[in-house]
PDB file of N, CA, C and O in Angstrom:
ATOM      1  N   LEU A   1      46.966  65.748 -55.696  1.00 59.00           N
ATOM      2  CA  LEU A   1      47.045  65.284 -57.020  1.00 59.00           C
ATOM      3  C   LEU A   1      45.794  65.426 -57.823  1.00 59.00           C
ATOM      4  O   LEU A   1      45.710  65.718 -59.018  1.00 59.00           O
ATOM      5  N   TYR A   2      44.715  65.229 -56.933  1.00 62.00           N
ATOM      6  CA  TYR A   2      43.281  65.071 -57.501  1.00 62.00           C
ATOM      7  C   TYR A   2      42.633  66.994 -57.484  1.00 62.00           C
ATOM      8  O   TYR A   2      41.293  67.280 -57.545  1.00 62.00           O
ATOM      9  N   PHE A   3      43.274  68.043 -56.945  1.00 72.00           N
ATOM     10  CA  PHE A   3      42.966  68.880 -56.505  1.00 72.00           C
ATOM     11  C   PHE A   3      42.300  69.836 -57.771  1.00 72.00           C
ATOM     12  O   PHE A   3      41.396  70.561 -57.409  1.00 72.00           O
ATOM     13  N   ASP A   4      43.068  69.941 -58.709  1.00 81.00           N
ATOM     14  CA  ASP A   4      41.966  70.599 -59.803  1.00 81.00           C
ATOM     15  C   ASP A   4      41.668  69.910 -60.727  1.00 81.00           C
ATOM     16  O   ASP A   4      40.943  70.353 -61.931  1.00 81.00           O
ATOM     17  N   MET A   5      41.051  68.610 -60.367  1.00 88.00           N
ATOM     18  CA  MET A   5      39.995  68.332 -61.041  1.00 88.00           C
ATOM     19  C   MET A   5      38.540  68.025 -60.546  1.00 88.00           C
ATOM     20  O   MET A   5      38.378  68.196 -59.549  1.00 88.00           O
ATOM     21  N   LYS A   6      37.279  67.812 -61.518  1.00 94.00           N
ATOM     22  CA  LYS A   6      35.946  67.963 -60.903  1.00 94.00           C
ATOM     23  C   LYS A   6      35.865  66.588 -60.864  1.00 94.00           C
ATOM     24  O   LYS A   6      36.361  65.354 -61.590  1.00 94.00           O
ATOM     25  N   VAL A   7      34.600  66.205 -59.705  1.00 94.00           N
ATOM     26  CA  VAL A   7      34.525  64.786 -59.512  1.00 94.00           C
ATOM     27  C   VAL A   7      33.022  64.707 -59.792  1.00 94.00           C
ATOM     28  O   VAL A   7      32.069  65.571 -60.146  1.00 94.00           O
ATOM     29  N   LYS A   8      33.176  63.857 -60.896  1.00 96.00           N
ATOM     30  CA  LYS A   8      31.603  63.172 -61.669  1.00 96.00           C
ATOM     31  C   LYS A   8      31.269  61.780 -61.354  1.00 96.00           C
ATOM     32  O   LYS A   8      32.261  60.969 -60.943  1.00 96.00           O
ATOM     33  N   LYS A   9      30.239  61.682 -61.819  1.00 97.00           N
ATOM     34  CA  LYS A   9      29.605  60.014 -61.831  1.00 97.00           C
ATOM     35  C   LYS A   9      30.191  59.579 -62.956  1.00 97.00           C
ATOM     36  O   LYS A   9      30.279  60.327 -63.909  1.00 97.00           O
ATOM     37  N   LEU A  10      30.670  58.386 -63.556  1.00 97.00           N
ATOM     38  CA  LEU A  10      31.216  57.585 -64.396  1.00 97.00           C
ATOM     39  C   LEU A  10      30.138  58.009 -65.416  1.00 97.00           C
ATOM     40  O   LEU A  10      30.759  57.761 -66.468  1.00 97.00           O
ATOM     41  N   CYS A  11      29.104  57.697 -65.255  1.00 96.00           N
ATOM     42  CA  CYS A  11      28.304  57.481 -66.390  1.00 96.00           C
ATOM     43  C   CYS A  11      27.928  58.981 -67.003  1.00 96.00           C
ATOM     44  O   CYS A  11      27.309  59.245 -67.935  1.00 96.00           O
ATOM     45  N   GLU A  12      28.318  60.080 -66.505  1.00 96.00           N
ATOM     46  CA  GLU A  12      28.388  61.462 -66.949  1.00 96.00           C
ATOM     47  C   GLU A  12      29.696  61.712 -67.842  1.00 96.00           C
ATOM     48  O   GLU A  12      29.234  62.688 -68.494  1.00 96.00           O
ATOM     49  N   LEU A  13      30.485  61.020 -67.926  1.00 97.00           N
ATOM     50  CA  LEU A  13      31.675  61.245 -68.823  1.00 97.00           C
ATOM     51  C   LEU A  13      31.315  60.916 -70.348  1.00 97.00           C
ATOM     52  O   LEU A  13      30.483  59.989 -70.535  1.00 97.00           O
ATOM     53  N   LYS A  14      31.716  61.748 -71.045  1.00 96.00           N
ATOM     54  CA  LYS A  14      31.487  61.779 -72.669  1.00 96.00           C
ATOM     55  C   LYS A  14      32.574  60.610 -73.499  1.00 96.00           C
ATOM     56  O   LYS A  14      33.551  60.114 -72.674  1.00 96.00           O
ATOM     57  N   LYS A  15      32.159  60.349 -74.358  1.00 97.00           N
ATOM     58  CA  LYS A  15      32.941  59.189 -75.238  1.00 97.00           C
ATOM     59  C   LYS A  15      34.146  59.781 -75.291  1.00 97.00           C
ATOM     60  O   LYS A  15      34.665  60.803 -75.864  1.00 97.00           O
ATOM     61  N   TYR A  16      35.269  58.612 -75.626  1.00 97.00           N
ATOM     62  CA  TYR A  16      36.796  59.099 -75.326  1.00 97.00           C
ATOM     63  C   TYR A  16      37.180  59.802 -74.104  1.00 97.00           C
ATOM     64  O   TYR A  16      38.237  60.149 -74.066  1.00 97.00           O
ATOM     65  N   GLN A  17      36.369  60.337 -72.956  1.00 97.00           N
ATOM     66  CA  GLN A  17      36.678  61.206 -71.928  1.00 97.00           C
ATOM     67  C   GLN A  17      37.399  59.794 -70.813  1.00 97.00           C
ATOM     68  O   GLN A  17      36.782  58.927 -70.708  1.00 97.00           O
ATOM     69  N   SER A  18      38.178  60.148 -70.184  1.00 96.00           N
ATOM     70  CA  SER A  18      38.734  59.315 -68.803  1.00 96.00           C
ATOM     71  C   SER A  18      38.792  59.925 -67.727  1.00 96.00           C
ATOM     72  O   SER A  18      38.751  61.147 -67.823  1.00 96.00           O
ATOM     73  N   GLY A  19      39.052  59.254 -66.422  1.00 96.00           N
ATOM     74  CA  GLY A  19      38.925  59.625 -65.607  1.00 96.00           C
ATOM     75  C   GLY A  19      39.703  58.934 -64.614  1.00 96.00           C
ATOM     76  O   GLY A  19      39.862  57.453 -64.948  1.00 96.00           O
ATOM     77  N   ILE A  20      39.650  59.240 -63.137  1.00 95.00           N
ATOM     78  CA  ILE A  20      40.490  57.899 -62.221  1.00 95.00           C
ATOM     79  C   ILE A  20      39.207  57.997 -61.228  1.00 95.00           C
ATOM     80  O   ILE A  20      38.570  58.915 -60.494  1.00 95.00           O
ATOM     81  N   ILE A  21      39.278  56.787 -61.021  1.00 97.00           N
ATOM     82  CA  ILE A  21      38.065  56.351 -59.875  1.00 97.00           C
ATOM     83  C   ILE A  21      38.472  56.840 -58.539  1.00 97.00           C
ATOM     84  O   ILE A  21      39.847  56.569 -58.047  1.00 97.00           O
ATOM     85  N   LEU A  22      37.499  57.581 -57.812  1.00 96.00           N
ATOM     86  CA  LEU A  22      37.621  57.774 -56.908  1.00 96.00           C
ATOM     87  C   LEU A  22      37.154  56.966 -55.619  1.00 96.00           C
ATOM     88  O   LEU A  22      37.483  56.800 -54.330  1.00 96.00           O
ATOM     89  N   ALA A  23      35.773  56.524 -56.062  1.00 96.00           N
ATOM     90  CA  ALA A  23      35.187  55.840 -55.061  1.00 96.00           C
ATOM     91  C   ALA A  23      33.811  54.876 -55.623  1.00 96.00           C
ATOM     92  O   ALA A  23      33.406  55.142 -56.977  1.00 96.00           O
ATOM     93  N   VAL A  24      33.626  54.009 -55.227  1.00 97.00           N
ATOM     94  CA  VAL A  24      32.700  53.085 -55.559  1.00 97.00           C
ATOM     95  C   VAL A  24      31.405  52.820 -54.447  1.00 97.00           C
ATOM     96  O   VAL A  24      31.856  52.283 -53.406  1.00 97.00           O
ATOM     97  N   GLU A  25      30.182  53.281 -55.016  1.00 95.00           N
ATOM     98  CA  GLU A  25      29.134  53.156 -53.699  1.00 95.00           C
ATOM     99  C   GLU A  25      28.205  51.904 -54.154  1.00 95.00           C
ATOM    100  O   GLU A  25      28.649  51.056 -55.041  1.00 95.00           O
ATOM    101  N   GLY A  26      26.933  51.645 -53.294  1.00 93.00           N
ATOM    102  CA  GLY A  26      26.066  50.980 -53.549  1.00 93.00           C
ATOM    103  C   GLY A  26      26.069  50.034 -52.710  1.00 93.00           C
ATOM    104  O   GLY A  26      26.950  49.990 -51.406  1.00 93.00           O
ATOM    105  N   ASP A  27      25.061  49.054 -52.842  1.00 94.00           N
ATOM    106  CA  ASP A  27      24.689  47.963 -51.544  1.00 94.00           C
ATOM    107  C   ASP A  27      25.684  47.104 -51.608  1.00 94.00           C
ATOM    108  O   ASP A  27      27.054  46.845 -52.416  1.00 94.00           O
ATOM    109  N   VAL A  28      26.187  46.230 -50.766  1.00 96.00           N
ATOM    110  CA  VAL A  28      27.286  45.211 -50.279  1.00 96.00           C
ATOM    111  C   VAL A  28      27.762  44.548 -51.700  1.00 96.00           C
ATOM    112  O   VAL A  28      28.890  44.537 -52.002  1.00 96.00           O
ATOM    113  N   HIS A  29      26.723  43.632 -52.190  1.00 96.00           N
ATOM    114  CA  HIS A  29      26.699  42.806 -53.200  1.00 96.00           C
ATOM    115  C   HIS A  29      27.117  43.525 -54.575  1.00 96.00           C
ATOM    116  O   HIS A  29      28.127  43.204 -55.115  1.00 96.00           O
ATOM    117  N   LEU A  30      26.611  44.633 -55.128  1.00 95.00           N
ATOM    118  CA  LEU A  30      26.953  45.369 -55.991  1.00 95.00           C
ATOM    119  C   LEU A  30      28.475  45.816 -56.092  1.00 95.00           C
ATOM    120  O   LEU A  30      29.021  45.748 -57.099  1.00 95.00           O
ATOM    121  N   ARG A  31      28.269  46.508 -55.189  1.00 96.00           N
ATOM    122  CA  ARG A  31      29.871  47.400 -54.685  1.00 96.00           C
ATOM    123  C   ARG A  31      31.055  45.776 -54.510  1.00 96.00           C
ATOM    124  O   ARG A  31      32.012  46.437 -55.693  1.00 96.00           O
ATOM    125  N   ARG A  32      30.856  44.954 -54.465  1.00 96.00           N
ATOM    126  CA  ARG A  32      32.081  43.877 -54.300  1.00 96.00           C
ATOM    127  C   ARG A  32      32.213  43.408 -55.463  1.00 96.00           C
ATOM    128  O   ARG A  32      33.236  43.160 -56.408  1.00 96.00           O
ATOM    129  N   ARG A  33      31.340  43.429 -56.461  1.00 96.00           N
ATOM    130  CA  ARG A  33      31.150  42.754 -57.778  1.00 96.00           C
ATOM    131  C   ARG A  33      31.835  44.098 -58.746  1.00 96.00           C
ATOM    132  O   ARG A  33      32.779  43.408 -59.697  1.00 96.00           O
ATOM    133  N   LEU A  34      31.837  44.920 -58.378  1.00 96.00           N
ATOM    134  CA  LEU A  34      32.639  45.994 -59.264  1.00 96.00           C
ATOM    135  C   LEU A  34      33.818  46.232 -58.912  1.00 96.00           C
ATOM    136  O   LEU A  34      34.562  46.185 -59.589  1.00 96.00           O
ATOM    137  N   LEU A  35      34.126  46.313 -57.699  1.00 96.00           N
ATOM    138  CA  LEU A  35      35.717  45.876 -57.303  1.00 96.00           C
ATOM    139  C   LEU A  35      35.968  44.796 -57.538  1.00 96.00           C
ATOM    140  O   LEU A  35      37.225  44.929 -58.033  1.00 96.00           O
ATOM    141  N   GLU A  36      35.448  43.545 -58.021  1.00 96.00           N
ATOM    142  CA  GLU A  36      35.798  42.381 -58.572  1.00 96.00           C
ATOM    143  C   GLU A  36      36.158  42.742 -59.847  1.00 96.00           C
ATOM    144  O   GLU A  36      37.068  41.863 -60.480  1.00 96.00           O
ATOM    145  N   LEU A  37      35.595  43.224 -60.281  1.00 95.00           N
ATOM    146  CA  LEU A  37      35.782  43.278 -61.866  1.00 95.00           C
ATOM    147  C   LEU A  37      36.736  44.716 -62.346  1.00 95.00           C
ATOM    148  O   LEU A  37      37.114  44.621 -63.681  1.00 95.00           O
ATOM    149  N   GLY A  38      37.542  45.131 -61.065  1.00 96.00           N
ATOM    150  CA  GLY A  38      38.633  46.092 -61.335  1.00 96.00           C
ATOM    151  C   GLY A  38      38.400  47.481 -61.134  1.00 96.00           C
ATOM    152  O   GLY A  38      39.120  48.460 -61.378  1.00 96.00           O
ATOM    153  N   LEU A  39      37.185  47.688 -60.925  1.00 96.00           N
ATOM    154  CA  LEU A  39      36.862  49.410 -60.642  1.00 96.00           C
ATOM    155  C   LEU A  39      37.301  49.888 -59.290  1.00 96.00           C
ATOM    156  O   LEU A  39      36.043  49.715 -58.245  1.00 96.00           O
ATOM    157  N   THR A  40      38.435  49.898 -58.882  1.00 96.00           N
ATOM    158  CA  THR A  40      39.197  50.280 -57.780  1.00 96.00           C
ATOM    159  C   THR A  40      39.364  51.462 -57.525  1.00 96.00           C
ATOM    160  O   THR A  40      39.638  52.294 -58.842  1.00 96.00           O
ATOM    161  N   ASN A  41      39.731  52.314 -56.421  1.00 95.00           N
ATOM    162  CA  ASN A  41      40.115  53.623 -56.483  1.00 95.00           C
ATOM    163  C   ASN A  41      41.689  53.505 -56.886  1.00 95.00           C
ATOM    164  O   ASN A  41      42.516  52.765 -56.671  1.00 95.00           O
ATOM    165  N   GLY A  42      41.789  54.633 -57.786  1.00 95.00           N
ATOM    166  CA  GLY A  42      42.858  54.678 -58.225  1.00 95.00           C
ATOM    167  C   GLY A  42      43.233  54.512 -59.835  1.00 95.00           C
ATOM    168  O   GLY A  42      44.027  54.441 -60.653  1.00 95.00           O
ATOM    169  N   THR A  43      42.064  53.947 -60.250  1.00 96.00           N
ATOM    170  CA  THR A  43      41.957  53.200 -61.731  1.00 96.00           C
ATOM    171  C   THR A  43      41.885  54.163 -62.606  1.00 96.00           C
ATOM    172  O   THR A  43      40.962  55.047 -62.713  1.00 96.00           O
ATOM    173  N   VAL A  44      42.473  54.171 -63.735  1.00 97.00           N
ATOM    174  CA  VAL A  44      42.301  54.944 -65.054  1.00 97.00           C
ATOM    175  C   VAL A  44      40.960  54.530 -65.789  1.00 97.00           C
ATOM    176  O   VAL A  44      41.357  53.073 -66.156  1.00 97.00           O
ATOM    177  N   VAL A  45      40.039  54.994 -66.113  1.00 98.00           N
ATOM    178  CA  VAL A  45      39.117  54.208 -67.063  1.00 98.00           C
ATOM    179  C   VAL A  45      38.638  55.380 -68.250  1.00 98.00           C
ATOM    180  O   VAL A  45      39.062  56.531 -67.991  1.00 98.00           O
ATOM    181  N   LYS A  46      38.529  54.553 -69.502  1.00 98.00           N
ATOM    182  CA  LYS A  46      37.938  55.479 -70.011  1.00 98.00           C
ATOM    183  C   LYS A  46      36.831  54.899 -71.039  1.00 98.00           C
ATOM    184  O   LYS A  46      36.148  54.100 -71.006  1.00 98.00           O
ATOM    185  N   ILE A  47      35.617  56.012 -71.380  1.00 98.00           N
ATOM    186  CA  ILE A  47      34.720  55.578 -72.172  1.00 98.00           C
ATOM    187  C   ILE A  47      34.766  55.197 -73.376  1.00 98.00           C
ATOM    188  O   ILE A  47      35.297  56.237 -74.147  1.00 98.00           O
ATOM    189  N   LEU A  48      34.352  53.966 -74.158  1.00 98.00           N
ATOM    190  CA  LEU A  48      35.001  54.116 -75.244  1.00 98.00           C
ATOM    191  C   LEU A  48      33.795  53.927 -76.332  1.00 98.00           C
ATOM    192  O   LEU A  48      33.661  54.639 -77.427  1.00 98.00           O
ATOM    193  N   SER A  49      32.708  53.649 -75.735  1.00 98.00           N
ATOM    194  CA  SER A  49      31.276  53.750 -76.589  1.00 98.00           C
ATOM    195  C   SER A  49      29.960  54.004 -75.582  1.00 98.00           C
ATOM    196  O   SER A  49      30.095  53.398 -74.481  1.00 98.00           O
ATOM    197  N   ILE A  50      29.362  54.602 -76.078  1.00 97.00           N
ATOM    198  CA  ILE A  50      27.827  54.567 -75.203  1.00 97.00           C
ATOM    199  C   ILE A  50      26.700  54.441 -76.275  1.00 97.00           C
ATOM    200  O   ILE A  50      26.507  54.775 -77.514  1.00 97.00           O
ATOM    201  N   SER A  51      25.659  53.634 -75.660  1.00 96.00           N
ATOM    202  CA  SER A  51      24.754  52.706 -76.587  1.00 96.00           C
ATOM    203  C   SER A  51      23.658  54.078 -77.028  1.00 96.00           C
ATOM    204  O   SER A  51      23.757  55.266 -76.359  1.00 96.00           O
ATOM    205  N   PRO A  52      23.164  53.903 -78.171  1.00 96.00           N
ATOM    206  CA  PRO A  52      22.022  54.752 -78.419  1.00 96.00           C
ATOM    207  C   PRO A  52      21.478  55.441 -77.499  1.00 96.00           C
ATOM    208  O   PRO A  52      20.796  56.804 -77.719  1.00 96.00           O
ATOM    209  N   LEU A  53      20.492  54.660 -76.873  1.00 95.00           N
ATOM    210  CA  LEU A  53      19.863  54.986 -76.162  1.00 95.00           C
ATOM    211  C   LEU A  53      20.571  55.457 -74.264  1.00 95.00           C
ATOM    212  O   LEU A  53      19.775  55.870 -73.552  1.00 95.00           O
ATOM    213  N   LYS A  54      21.620  55.534 -74.406  1.00 93.00           N
ATOM    214  CA  LYS A  54      22.715  55.888 -73.116  1.00 93.00           C
ATOM    215  C   LYS A  54      22.551  54.976 -72.048  1.00 93.00           C
ATOM    216  O   LYS A  54      22.339  55.787 -70.982  1.00 93.00           O
ATOM    217  N   ASN A  55      21.880  53.756 -72.223  1.00 96.00           N
ATOM    218  CA  ASN A  55      21.727  53.029 -71.210  1.00 96.00           C
ATOM    219  C   ASN A  55      22.911  51.668 -70.780  1.00 96.00           C
ATOM    220  O   ASN A  55      22.678  51.463 -69.570  1.00 96.00           O
ATOM    221  N   SER A  56      23.742  51.876 -71.563  1.00 97.00           N
ATOM    222  CA  SER A  56      24.892  51.088 -71.489  1.00 97.00           C
ATOM    223  C   SER A  56      26.360  51.538 -72.293  1.00 97.00           C
ATOM    224  O   SER A  56      26.083  52.232 -73.038  1.00 97.00           O
ATOM    225  N   PHE A  57      27.156  51.286 -71.542  1.00 98.00           N
ATOM    226  CA  PHE A  57      28.947  51.821 -71.484  1.00 98.00           C
ATOM    227  C   PHE A  57      29.785  50.721 -72.055  1.00 98.00           C
ATOM    228  O   PHE A  57      29.587  49.768 -71.290  1.00 98.00           O
ATOM    229  N   LEU A  58      30.736  51.037 -73.062  1.00 98.00           N
ATOM    230  CA  LEU A  58      31.447  50.165 -73.055  1.00 98.00           C
ATOM    231  C   LEU A  58      32.865  50.697 -72.436  1.00 98.00           C
ATOM    232  O   LEU A  58      32.963  52.156 -73.071  1.00 98.00           O
ATOM    233  N   ILE A  59      33.702  50.340 -71.248  1.00 98.00           N
ATOM    234  CA  ILE A  59      34.788  51.190 -70.755  1.00 98.00           C
ATOM    235  C   ILE A  59      35.933  50.586 -71.063  1.00 98.00           C
ATOM    236  O   ILE A  59      35.997  49.007 -71.146  1.00 98.00           O
ATOM    237  N   ALA A  60      37.191  51.279 -70.808  1.00 98.00           N
ATOM    238  CA  ALA A  60      38.377  50.528 -70.916  1.00 98.00           C
ATOM    239  C   ALA A  60      39.190  50.727 -69.461  1.00 98.00           C
ATOM    240  O   ALA A  60      38.892  52.080 -68.894  1.00 98.00           O
ATOM    241  N   LEU A  61      39.633  49.546 -68.955  1.00 96.00           N
ATOM    242  CA  LEU A  61      40.469  49.935 -67.816  1.00 96.00           C
ATOM    243  C   LEU A  61      41.570  48.849 -67.812  1.00 96.00           C
ATOM    244  O   LEU A  61      41.267  47.746 -67.926  1.00 96.00           O
ATOM    245  N   ARG A  62      42.386  49.003 -66.918  1.00 94.00           N
ATOM    246  CA  ARG A  62      43.377  47.451 -66.932  1.00 94.00           C
ATOM    247  C   ARG A  62      43.543  46.951 -67.940  1.00 94.00           C
ATOM    248  O   ARG A  62      43.543  45.326 -67.857  1.00 94.00           O
ATOM    249  N   ASN A  63      43.887  47.325 -69.545  1.00 95.00           N
ATOM    250  CA  ASN A  63      44.108  46.304 -70.355  1.00 95.00           C
ATOM    251  C   ASN A  63      43.026  45.442 -70.478  1.00 95.00           C
ATOM    252  O   ASN A  63      43.429  44.484 -71.363  1.00 95.00           O
ATOM    253  N   TYR A  64      41.870  45.944 -70.199  1.00 96.00           N
ATOM    254  CA  TYR A  64      40.810  45.000 -71.327  1.00 96.00           C
ATOM    255  C   TYR A  64      39.603  46.148 -71.199  1.00 96.00           C
ATOM    256  O   TYR A  64      39.588  47.292 -70.479  1.00 96.00           O
ATOM    257  N   THR A  65      38.367  45.596 -71.804  1.00 97.00           N
ATOM    258  CA  THR A  65      36.897  46.442 -72.158  1.00 97.00           C
ATOM    259  C   THR A  65      36.318  45.654 -71.068  1.00 97.00           C
ATOM    260  O   THR A  65      35.956  44.261 -71.262  1.00 97.00           O
ATOM    261  N   LEU A  66      35.133  46.629 -70.723  1.00 97.00           N
ATOM    262  CA  LEU A  66      33.831  45.913 -70.109  1.00 97.00           C
ATOM    263  C   LEU A  66      32.743  46.747 -70.253  1.00 97.00           C
ATOM    264  O   LEU A  66      32.852  48.319 -70.564  1.00 97.00           O
ATOM    265  N   ALA A  67      31.716  46.150 -70.681  1.00 97.00           N
ATOM    266  CA  ALA A  67      30.384  46.689 -70.905  1.00 97.00           C
ATOM    267  C   ALA A  67      29.584  46.791 -69.353  1.00 97.00           C
ATOM    268  O   ALA A  67      29.289  45.711 -69.032  1.00 97.00           O
ATOM    269  N   LEU A  68      28.935  47.743 -69.107  1.00 97.00           N
ATOM    270  CA  LEU A  68      28.055  48.042 -68.161  1.00 97.00           C
ATOM    271  C   LEU A  68      27.087  48.698 -68.145  1.00 97.00           C
ATOM    272  O   LEU A  68      27.171  49.512 -69.256  1.00 97.00           O
ATOM    273  N   ARG A  69      25.784  49.062 -67.356  1.00 96.00           N
ATOM    274  CA  ARG A  69      24.573  49.057 -67.635  1.00 96.00           C
ATOM    275  C   ARG A  69      24.858  50.794 -66.876  1.00 96.00           C
ATOM    276  O   ARG A  69      25.483  51.252 -65.920  1.00 96.00           O
ATOM    277  N   LYS A  70      23.914  51.727 -67.388  1.00 97.00           N
ATOM    278  CA  LYS A  70      24.387  53.266 -66.719  1.00 97.00           C
ATOM    279  C   LYS A  70      23.968  53.228 -65.060  1.00 97.00           C
ATOM    280  O   LYS A  70      24.747  53.751 -64.373  1.00 97.00           O
ATOM    281  N   ASN A  71      23.049  52.252 -64.777  1.00 95.00           N
ATOM    282  CA  ASN A  71      22.897  52.404 -62.939  1.00 95.00           C
ATOM    283  C   ASN A  71      24.159  51.628 -62.446  1.00 95.00           C
ATOM    284  O   ASN A  71      24.426  52.229 -61.171  1.00 95.00           O
ATOM    285  N   SER A  72      25.038  50.869 -63.008  1.00 95.00           N
ATOM    286  CA  SER A  72      26.264  50.530 -62.079  1.00 95.00           C
ATOM    287  C   SER A  72      27.399  51.444 -62.480  1.00 95.00           C
ATOM    288  O   SER A  72      27.843  51.813 -61.473  1.00 95.00           O
ATOM    289  N   LEU A  73      27.218  52.199 -63.460  1.00 96.00           N
ATOM    290  CA  LEU A  73      28.377  53.308 -63.385  1.00 96.00           C
ATOM    291  C   LEU A  73      27.831  54.485 -62.435  1.00 96.00           C
ATOM    292  O   LEU A  73      28.725  55.113 -62.155  1.00 96.00           O
ATOM    293  N   ASP A  74      26.819  54.856 -62.414  1.00 96.00           N
ATOM    294  CA  ASP A  74      26.042  55.718 -61.477  1.00 96.00           C
ATOM    295  C   ASP A  74      26.600  55.810 -59.963  1.00 96.00           C
ATOM    296  O   ASP A  74      26.698  56.875 -59.360  1.00 96.00           O
ATOM    297  N   LEU A  75      27.470  54.756 -59.821  1.00 96.00           N
ATOM    298  CA  LEU A  75      27.695  54.282 -58.887  1.00 96.00           C
ATOM    299  C   LEU A  75      29.151  54.750 -58.273  1.00 96.00           C
ATOM    300  O   LEU A  75      29.827  54.749 -57.255  1.00 96.00           O
ATOM    301  N   VAL A  76      29.779  55.183 -59.517  1.00 97.00           N
ATOM    302  CA  VAL A  76      31.292  55.207 -59.267  1.00 97.00           C
ATOM    303  C   VAL A  76      31.621  56.295 -59.487  1.00 97.00           C
ATOM    304  O   VAL A  76      31.418  57.332 -60.542  1.00 97.00           O
ATOM    305  N   SER A  77      32.547  57.212 -58.637  1.00 97.00           N
ATOM    306  CA  SER A  77      32.512  58.666 -58.863  1.00 97.00           C
ATOM    307  C   SER A  77      33.996  58.611 -59.179  1.00 97.00           C
ATOM    308  O   SER A  77      34.953  57.648 -58.959  1.00 97.00           O
ATOM    309  N   VAL A  78      34.322  59.726 -59.938  1.00 97.00           N
ATOM    310  CA  VAL A  78      35.558  59.732 -60.979  1.00 97.00           C
ATOM    311  C   VAL A  78      36.224  61.332 -60.818  1.00 97.00           C
ATOM    312  O   VAL A  78      35.269  62.386 -60.797  1.00 97.00           O
ATOM    313  N   ALA A  79      37.424  61.149 -60.925  1.00 96.00           N
ATOM    314  CA  ALA A  79      38.189  62.654 -60.947  1.00 96.00           C
ATOM    315  C   ALA A  79      38.116  62.641 -62.573  1.00 96.00           C
ATOM    316  O   ALA A  79      38.860  61.995 -63.176  1.00 96.00           O
ATOM    317  N   VAL A  80      37.613  64.017 -63.135  1.00 95.00           N
ATOM    318  CA  VAL A  80      38.173  64.049 -64.438  1.00 95.00           C
ATOM    319  C   VAL A  80      38.745  65.762 -64.671  1.00 95.00           C
ATOM    320  O   VAL A  80      38.409  66.537 -64.133  1.00 95.00           O
ATOM    321  N   ASP A  81      39.681  65.553 -65.542  1.00 88.00           N
ATOM    322  CA  ASP A  81      40.454  66.702 -65.727  1.00 88.00           C
ATOM    323  C   ASP A  81      39.996  67.555 -66.550  1.00 88.00           C
ATOM    324  O   ASP A  81      39.535  67.194 -67.834  1.00 88.00           O
ATOM    325  N   GLU A  82      39.216  68.913 -66.258  1.00 73.00           N
ATOM    326  CA  GLU A  82      38.680  69.472 -67.600  1.00 73.00           C
ATOM    327  C   GLU A  82      39.434  70.782 -67.708  1.00 73.00           C
ATOM    328  O   GLU A  82      40.068  71.398 -67.290  1.00 73.00           O
TER     329      GLU A  82
END
């Protein structure tokens, strides 16, 4: 399914680019919080907006939008079709 896709960190995606979550890393508390927010394996995410300083992102997933900082998105690996 993901054989012909490239693996990137979620913070590396460009505006309006989407990907499928493969893994969520990080310490136990932060990882649990990201999973509770819906960032689970197999979820499709799309970057809607990036702040001018590129330190926060607005993403769409599971029929809602979520704003997260770059350091949190750096812990999420996604498969991107290029």
